Amino acid sequence: MRLIVNGEPQDNGASTLSELLTSLDYEGDWLATAVNGELVHREDRQDCALNDNDRIEILSPMQGG
Amino acid sequence: MPTFYGVDVESRLLLGTARYPSPAKLSEAVRQSETEIVTVSLRREAAGGRNGGAFFEMIRGLGVRVLPNTAGCHGVSEAVLTAKMAREVFATNWIKLEVIGNHDTLQPDVFGLVEAARILTGEGFEVFPYTTDDLVVAERLVEAGCKVLMPWCAPIGSAAGPLNPSALRAIRAHFPEVPLIVDAGIGRPSHATAVMEFGFDAVLLNTAVAGAGDPVAMASAFAKAIEAGRQAYEAGMLEPRDMAVPSTPVIGKAVFA
């Protein structure tokens, strides 16, 4: 399946958002996720099915002003 | 003591966390400034979230309150989604709302800002809007549910200081009960003192401290400058006048001629 993760196209076999995070080695409870411009809460990632060409954003804390 | 959305704070300095020479300098600057609120951001990260995680752990270790921002967002939907993602990560309803309208000046898109503020307050966010010094925009933001206003005094990172004192004074006079924070454009401690003398409640700084030769010493200098400006405002200052007024009494003056 072709996904766009943080702007980068990639092939990934993950069927849910939580599987995708695991496959990409993301860890910790400080991540925020969105699929196709909609927030996906932490507790909903397991049930969030992914489809071809989905756009996924994975953000984490960063320095800011 | 200013109160932001029901939270009382002692310090009138809010500090950004970007562009410090090292995490150690950032930590020490936060400590020296005695700030109770720091701003943070959310960004894409390639290292499995570990860089962000390490940064977040460091911030949590400082024992300060976090004000997440929507820095770099150029549209309403982008800013609203970023705010929601920030709430997911930082577990706070506070959001420093930025909707940028111009690439060169980083001036807020005030139309988008008001729209985004209305959406976010409707979803339970406590919005700190980064806005211009326009009084009517400030009114619209208050109508949209903002209980704090953060007008700029000059473009972000410009270090130009208060470019339009009369506009800042007008906002202060018009909203005596709304906590006002100057956000963006402060370059040196005397700028911070000046806006505090206008009666502002606090100052949000980043580059002026992070980019200083000694950020830790500069954080301390700003803390003192902000306190001095506030104390002067509360003490009541003289209004300038054109003509001289003798400070020594004339009565009893010797006549030698």
Coordinates of C-alpha atoms in Angstrom, one line a residue:
Chain A
M1 CA 0.0 0.0 0.0
R2 CA 1.3 3.5 -0.9
L3 CA 1.1 6.0 2.0
I4 CA 2.4 9.5 2.4
V5 CA 4.0 9.8 5.8
N6 CA 5.1 13.3 6.9
G7 CA 5.1 14.3 3.2
E8 CA 7.2 11.3 2.0
P9 CA 5.6 8.7 -0.2
Q10 CA 6.4 5.1 0.9
D11 CA 5.1 1.5 0.5
N12 CA 4.0 0.0 3.8
G13 CA 2.0 -3.1 4.6
A14 CA 0.4 -1.6 7.8
S15 CA -3.4 -1.9 7.9
T16 CA -3.9 0.5 10.8
L17 CA -2.3 3.6 12.1
S18 CA -0.9 1.9 15.2
E19 CA 0.7 -0.8 13.0
L20 CA 2.2 2.0 10.9
L21 CA 3.7 3.6 14.0
T22 CA 5.2 0.3 15.1
S23 CA 6.6 -0.5 11.7
L24 CA 8.3 2.9 11.5
D25 CA 9.7 2.4 15.0
Y26 CA 7.8 5.3 16.5
E27 CA 7.6 5.1 20.3
G28 CA 6.4 7.2 23.3
D29 CA 3.2 8.8 24.3
W30 CA 4.2 12.3 23.1
L31 CA 3.2 11.8 19.4
A32 CA 0.2 13.4 17.7
T33 CA -1.2 11.8 14.6
A34 CA -3.5 12.9 11.8
V35 CA -4.8 11.1 8.8
N36 CA -6.0 13.1 5.8
G37 CA -6.1 16.3 7.8
E38 CA -8.1 14.9 10.7
L39 CA -6.8 14.3 14.2
V40 CA -6.6 10.6 15.2
H41 CA -6.6 10.3 19.0
R42 CA -4.1 8.1 20.7
E43 CA -6.8 5.6 21.7
D44 CA -8.2 5.4 18.2
R45 CA -5.0 4.5 16.3
Q46 CA -5.6 0.8 16.7
D47 CA -9.0 1.1 14.9
C48 CA -7.9 3.6 12.3
A49 CA -7.7 1.6 9.1
L50 CA -5.4 3.0 6.4
N51 CA -6.1 3.2 2.7
D52 CA -4.1 3.6 -0.4
N53 CA -2.7 7.2 -0.7
D54 CA -3.7 8.2 2.8
R55 CA -1.7 11.2 4.1
I56 CA -0.4 10.7 7.6
E57 CA 1.1 13.3 9.8
I58 CA 3.1 12.2 12.9
L59 CA 4.3 15.2 15.0
S60 CA 6.3 15.4 18.2
P61 CA 7.3 18.2 20.5
M62 CA 9.9 20.6 19.3
Q63 CA 11.5 23.9 20.3
G64 CA 9.3 26.9 19.6
G65 CA 8.8 30.5 20.2
Chain B
M1 CA -0.1 39.0 39.7
P2 CA -1.4 38.2 36.2
T3 CA -4.0 35.5 35.7
F4 CA -4.2 33.7 32.4
Y5 CA -7.4 31.6 32.0
G6 CA -7.7 31.2 35.7
V7 CA -4.0 30.4 36.3
D8 CA -2.2 32.9 38.5
V9 CA 1.5 33.4 37.8
E10 CA 4.2 35.3 39.6
S11 CA 6.5 35.9 36.6
R12 CA 5.5 38.3 33.9
L13 CA 8.0 36.8 31.5
L14 CA 7.0 34.0 29.1
L15 CA 9.9 32.4 27.3
G16 CA 10.2 30.7 23.9
T17 CA 12.4 27.5 23.7
A18 CA 13.8 27.9 20.2
R19 CA 17.3 28.7 18.9
Y20 CA 19.3 28.4 22.0
P21 CA 22.9 27.3 21.6
S22 CA 22.3 24.1 23.6
P23 CA 19.6 22.4 25.7
A24 CA 21.7 23.2 28.8
K25 CA 21.6 26.9 28.0
L26 CA 17.9 26.7 27.4
S27 CA 17.4 25.0 30.8
E28 CA 19.5 27.5 32.6
A29 CA 17.9 30.5 30.9
V30 CA 14.5 29.2 32.0
R31 CA 15.7 28.9 35.5
Q32 CA 17.4 32.3 35.6
S33 CA 14.4 34.0 34.1
E34 CA 12.1 32.5 36.8
T35 CA 9.5 32.2 34.0
E36 CA 6.6 29.9 34.7
I37 CA 5.4 29.5 31.1
V38 CA 7.4 28.4 28.1
T39 CA 6.3 28.1 24.5
V40 CA 6.9 24.9 22.5
S41 CA 6.0 23.7 19.0
L42 CA 5.1 20.5 17.1
R43 CA 7.0 19.3 14.1
R44 CA 7.4 16.3 11.9
E45 CA 10.2 14.1 13.1
A46 CA 12.1 11.3 11.4
A47 CA 13.8 9.7 14.5
G48 CA 10.7 7.7 15.7
G49 CA 9.7 10.5 18.0
R50 CA 12.8 10.1 20.1
N51 CA 14.2 13.6 19.6
G52 CA 10.8 15.1 20.4
G53 CA 10.5 12.8 23.4
A54 CA 13.9 13.8 24.8
F55 CA 13.0 17.5 24.4
F56 CA 9.7 17.1 26.0
E57 CA 11.2 15.2 29.0
M58 CA 13.6 18.1 29.5
I59 CA 10.8 20.6 29.4
R60 CA 8.8 18.6 31.9
G61 CA 11.8 18.4 34.1
L62 CA 11.9 22.2 34.3
G63 CA 8.6 22.3 36.2
V64 CA 7.0 25.0 34.0
R65 CA 3.7 25.3 32.3
V66 CA 3.7 24.7 28.6
L67 CA 2.1 27.0 26.0
P68 CA 2.1 25.1 22.7
N69 CA 2.0 27.2 19.5
T70 CA 0.8 26.8 16.0
A71 CA 3.9 28.5 14.6
G72 CA 4.3 28.5 10.9
C73 CA 0.6 27.8 10.1
H74 CA -0.7 29.8 7.2
G75 CA -4.3 28.8 7.1
V76 CA -7.3 28.3 9.5
S77 CA -7.6 24.6 9.0
E78 CA -3.9 24.0 9.4
A79 CA -3.8 26.0 12.6
V80 CA -6.9 24.3 14.0
L81 CA -5.5 20.9 13.3
T82 CA -2.2 21.8 14.8
A83 CA -3.9 23.1 17.9
K84 CA -5.8 19.8 18.3
M85 CA -2.6 17.8 17.8
A86 CA -0.9 20.0 20.4
R87 CA -3.6 19.3 22.9
E88 CA -3.2 15.6 22.3
V89 CA 0.5 15.7 23.1
F90 CA 0.7 18.4 25.8
A91 CA -2.6 17.7 27.5
T92 CA -3.4 21.4 27.9
N93 CA -6.2 23.5 26.5
W94 CA -3.8 26.4 26.2
I95 CA -2.8 27.3 22.6
K96 CA -0.7 30.2 21.3
L97 CA -2.6 30.7 18.1
E98 CA -0.5 31.8 15.1
V99 CA -2.0 32.2 11.6
I100 CA 0.7 33.8 9.5
G101 CA -0.4 36.0 6.6
N102 CA 2.8 37.4 5.2
H103 CA 6.1 35.5 4.6
D104 CA 8.4 38.6 4.9
T105 CA 7.0 40.1 8.1
L106 CA 5.4 37.0 9.6
Q107 CA 2.5 39.3 10.2
P108 CA -0.7 37.5 11.4
D109 CA -3.5 37.0 9.0
V110 CA -5.9 38.7 11.3
F111 CA -9.0 37.5 9.4
G112 CA -7.9 33.8 9.6
L113 CA -6.8 34.4 13.2
V114 CA -10.3 35.5 14.3
E115 CA -11.9 32.6 12.5
A116 CA -9.5 30.1 13.9
A117 CA -9.9 31.6 17.4
R118 CA -13.7 31.3 17.2
I119 CA -13.4 27.6 16.2
L120 CA -10.9 26.7 18.9
T121 CA -12.7 28.5 21.7
G122 CA -15.8 26.6 20.7
E123 CA -13.9 23.4 21.1
G124 CA -12.8 24.3 24.6
F125 CA -9.4 25.8 23.8
E126 CA -8.0 28.7 25.8
V127 CA -6.5 30.8 23.1
F128 CA -3.6 33.1 23.3
P129 CA -3.8 34.9 19.9
Y130 CA -0.6 36.3 18.4
T131 CA -2.1 39.4 16.7
T132 CA -1.2 42.8 15.4
D133 CA -1.6 46.0 17.4
D134 CA -5.0 46.7 15.7
L135 CA -7.7 47.7 18.2
V136 CA -10.6 46.4 16.1
V137 CA -9.0 43.0 15.6
A138 CA -8.4 42.9 19.3
E139 CA -12.2 43.5 19.8
R140 CA -13.0 40.7 17.3
L141 CA -10.7 38.3 19.1
V142 CA -12.4 39.1 22.5
E143 CA -15.8 38.6 20.9
A144 CA -14.5 35.3 19.5
G145 CA -13.8 34.2 23.1
C146 CA -10.2 35.1 23.7
K147 CA -9.6 36.0 27.3
V148 CA -5.9 37.0 26.7
L149 CA -4.5 39.1 23.8
M150 CA -1.0 39.0 22.5
P151 CA -0.3 41.9 20.2
W152 CA 3.1 42.2 18.5
C153 CA 5.3 45.3 19.1
A154 CA 7.4 44.6 15.9
P155 CA 7.9 41.6 13.5
I156 CA 9.0 38.3 15.0
G157 CA 12.7 38.1 15.5
S158 CA 13.2 41.7 14.4
A159 CA 14.4 43.0 17.8
A160 CA 13.0 46.4 16.7
G161 CA 11.1 47.1 19.9
P162 CA 7.8 48.9 20.2
L163 CA 7.2 50.5 16.8
N164 CA 3.7 51.9 17.6
P165 CA 3.5 52.8 21.3
S166 CA 0.2 54.6 20.8
A167 CA -1.5 51.5 19.4
L168 CA -0.3 49.4 22.3
R169 CA -1.5 52.1 24.8
A170 CA -4.9 52.2 23.1
I171 CA -5.3 48.4 23.4
R172 CA -4.4 48.7 27.1
A173 CA -6.8 51.5 27.7
H174 CA -9.6 49.8 25.8
F175 CA -9.3 46.4 27.6
P176 CA -8.5 47.2 31.2
E177 CA -9.6 43.7 32.3
V178 CA -8.0 41.6 29.6
P179 CA -4.5 40.2 30.3
L180 CA -2.2 41.6 27.6
I181 CA 1.1 40.1 26.6
V182 CA 3.4 41.7 24.1
D183 CA 4.5 38.9 21.8
A184 CA 7.2 39.4 19.2
G185 CA 9.6 42.1 18.3
I186 CA 11.3 42.8 21.7
G187 CA 15.0 43.1 21.2
R188 CA 16.5 44.4 24.4
P189 CA 15.5 44.7 28.1
S190 CA 14.7 48.4 27.7
H191 CA 12.0 47.5 25.1
A192 CA 10.4 45.1 27.6
T193 CA 10.5 47.8 30.3
A194 CA 8.8 50.3 27.9
V195 CA 5.9 48.0 27.1
M196 CA 5.5 47.1 30.8
E197 CA 5.4 50.9 31.5
F198 CA 2.4 51.0 29.1
G199 CA 0.6 48.7 31.5
F200 CA 1.0 45.4 29.8
D201 CA 0.7 42.4 32.0
A202 CA 3.6 40.3 30.6
V203 CA 6.1 39.9 27.7
L204 CA 6.7 36.8 25.6
L205 CA 10.3 36.6 24.3
N206 CA 12.5 34.2 22.5
T207 CA 15.1 35.4 20.1
A208 CA 16.3 38.3 22.2
V209 CA 17.3 35.8 24.9
A210 CA 18.3 32.8 22.8
G211 CA 20.3 34.8 20.4
A212 CA 22.2 36.8 23.0
G213 CA 25.9 36.4 23.5
D214 CA 25.1 35.0 27.0
P215 CA 21.4 33.8 27.0
V216 CA 21.4 32.9 30.7
A217 CA 22.6 36.4 31.7
M218 CA 20.2 38.0 29.2
A219 CA 17.2 36.0 30.6
S220 CA 18.0 37.4 34.0
A221 CA 18.4 40.9 32.6
F222 CA 14.9 40.7 31.0
A223 CA 13.3 39.4 34.2
K224 CA 14.6 42.5 36.0
A225 CA 13.6 44.8 33.2
I226 CA 10.1 43.5 33.1
E227 CA 9.7 43.8 36.9
A228 CA 11.1 47.3 36.8
G229 CA 8.6 48.4 34.1
R230 CA 5.7 46.9 36.0
Q231 CA 6.7 48.5 39.2
A232 CA 7.0 51.8 37.5
Y233 CA 3.5 51.4 36.0
E234 CA 2.0 50.6 39.3
A235 CA 3.9 53.5 41.0
G236 CA 2.5 56.0 38.5
M237 CA 4.8 58.0 36.2
L238 CA 5.0 61.6 35.4
E239 CA 3.7 62.8 32.1
P240 CA 6.4 64.6 29.9
R241 CA 6.0 68.3 29.4
D242 CA 7.6 70.9 27.2
M243 CA 8.8 73.4 29.8
A244 CA 11.1 73.1 32.8
V245 CA 9.8 72.8 36.4
P246 CA 12.2 73.5 39.2
S247 CA 12.6 70.6 41.5
T248 CA 14.2 72.7 44.3
P249 CA 11.8 75.1 46.1
V250 CA 12.1 78.7 45.2
I251 CA 10.9 79.9 48.7
G252 CA 13.8 80.7 51.0
K253 CA 16.2 81.2 48.1
A254 CA 19.1 83.6 49.1
V255 CA 19.3 86.9 47.3
F256 CA 23.0 87.9 46.9
A257 CA 22.6 90.9 44.7

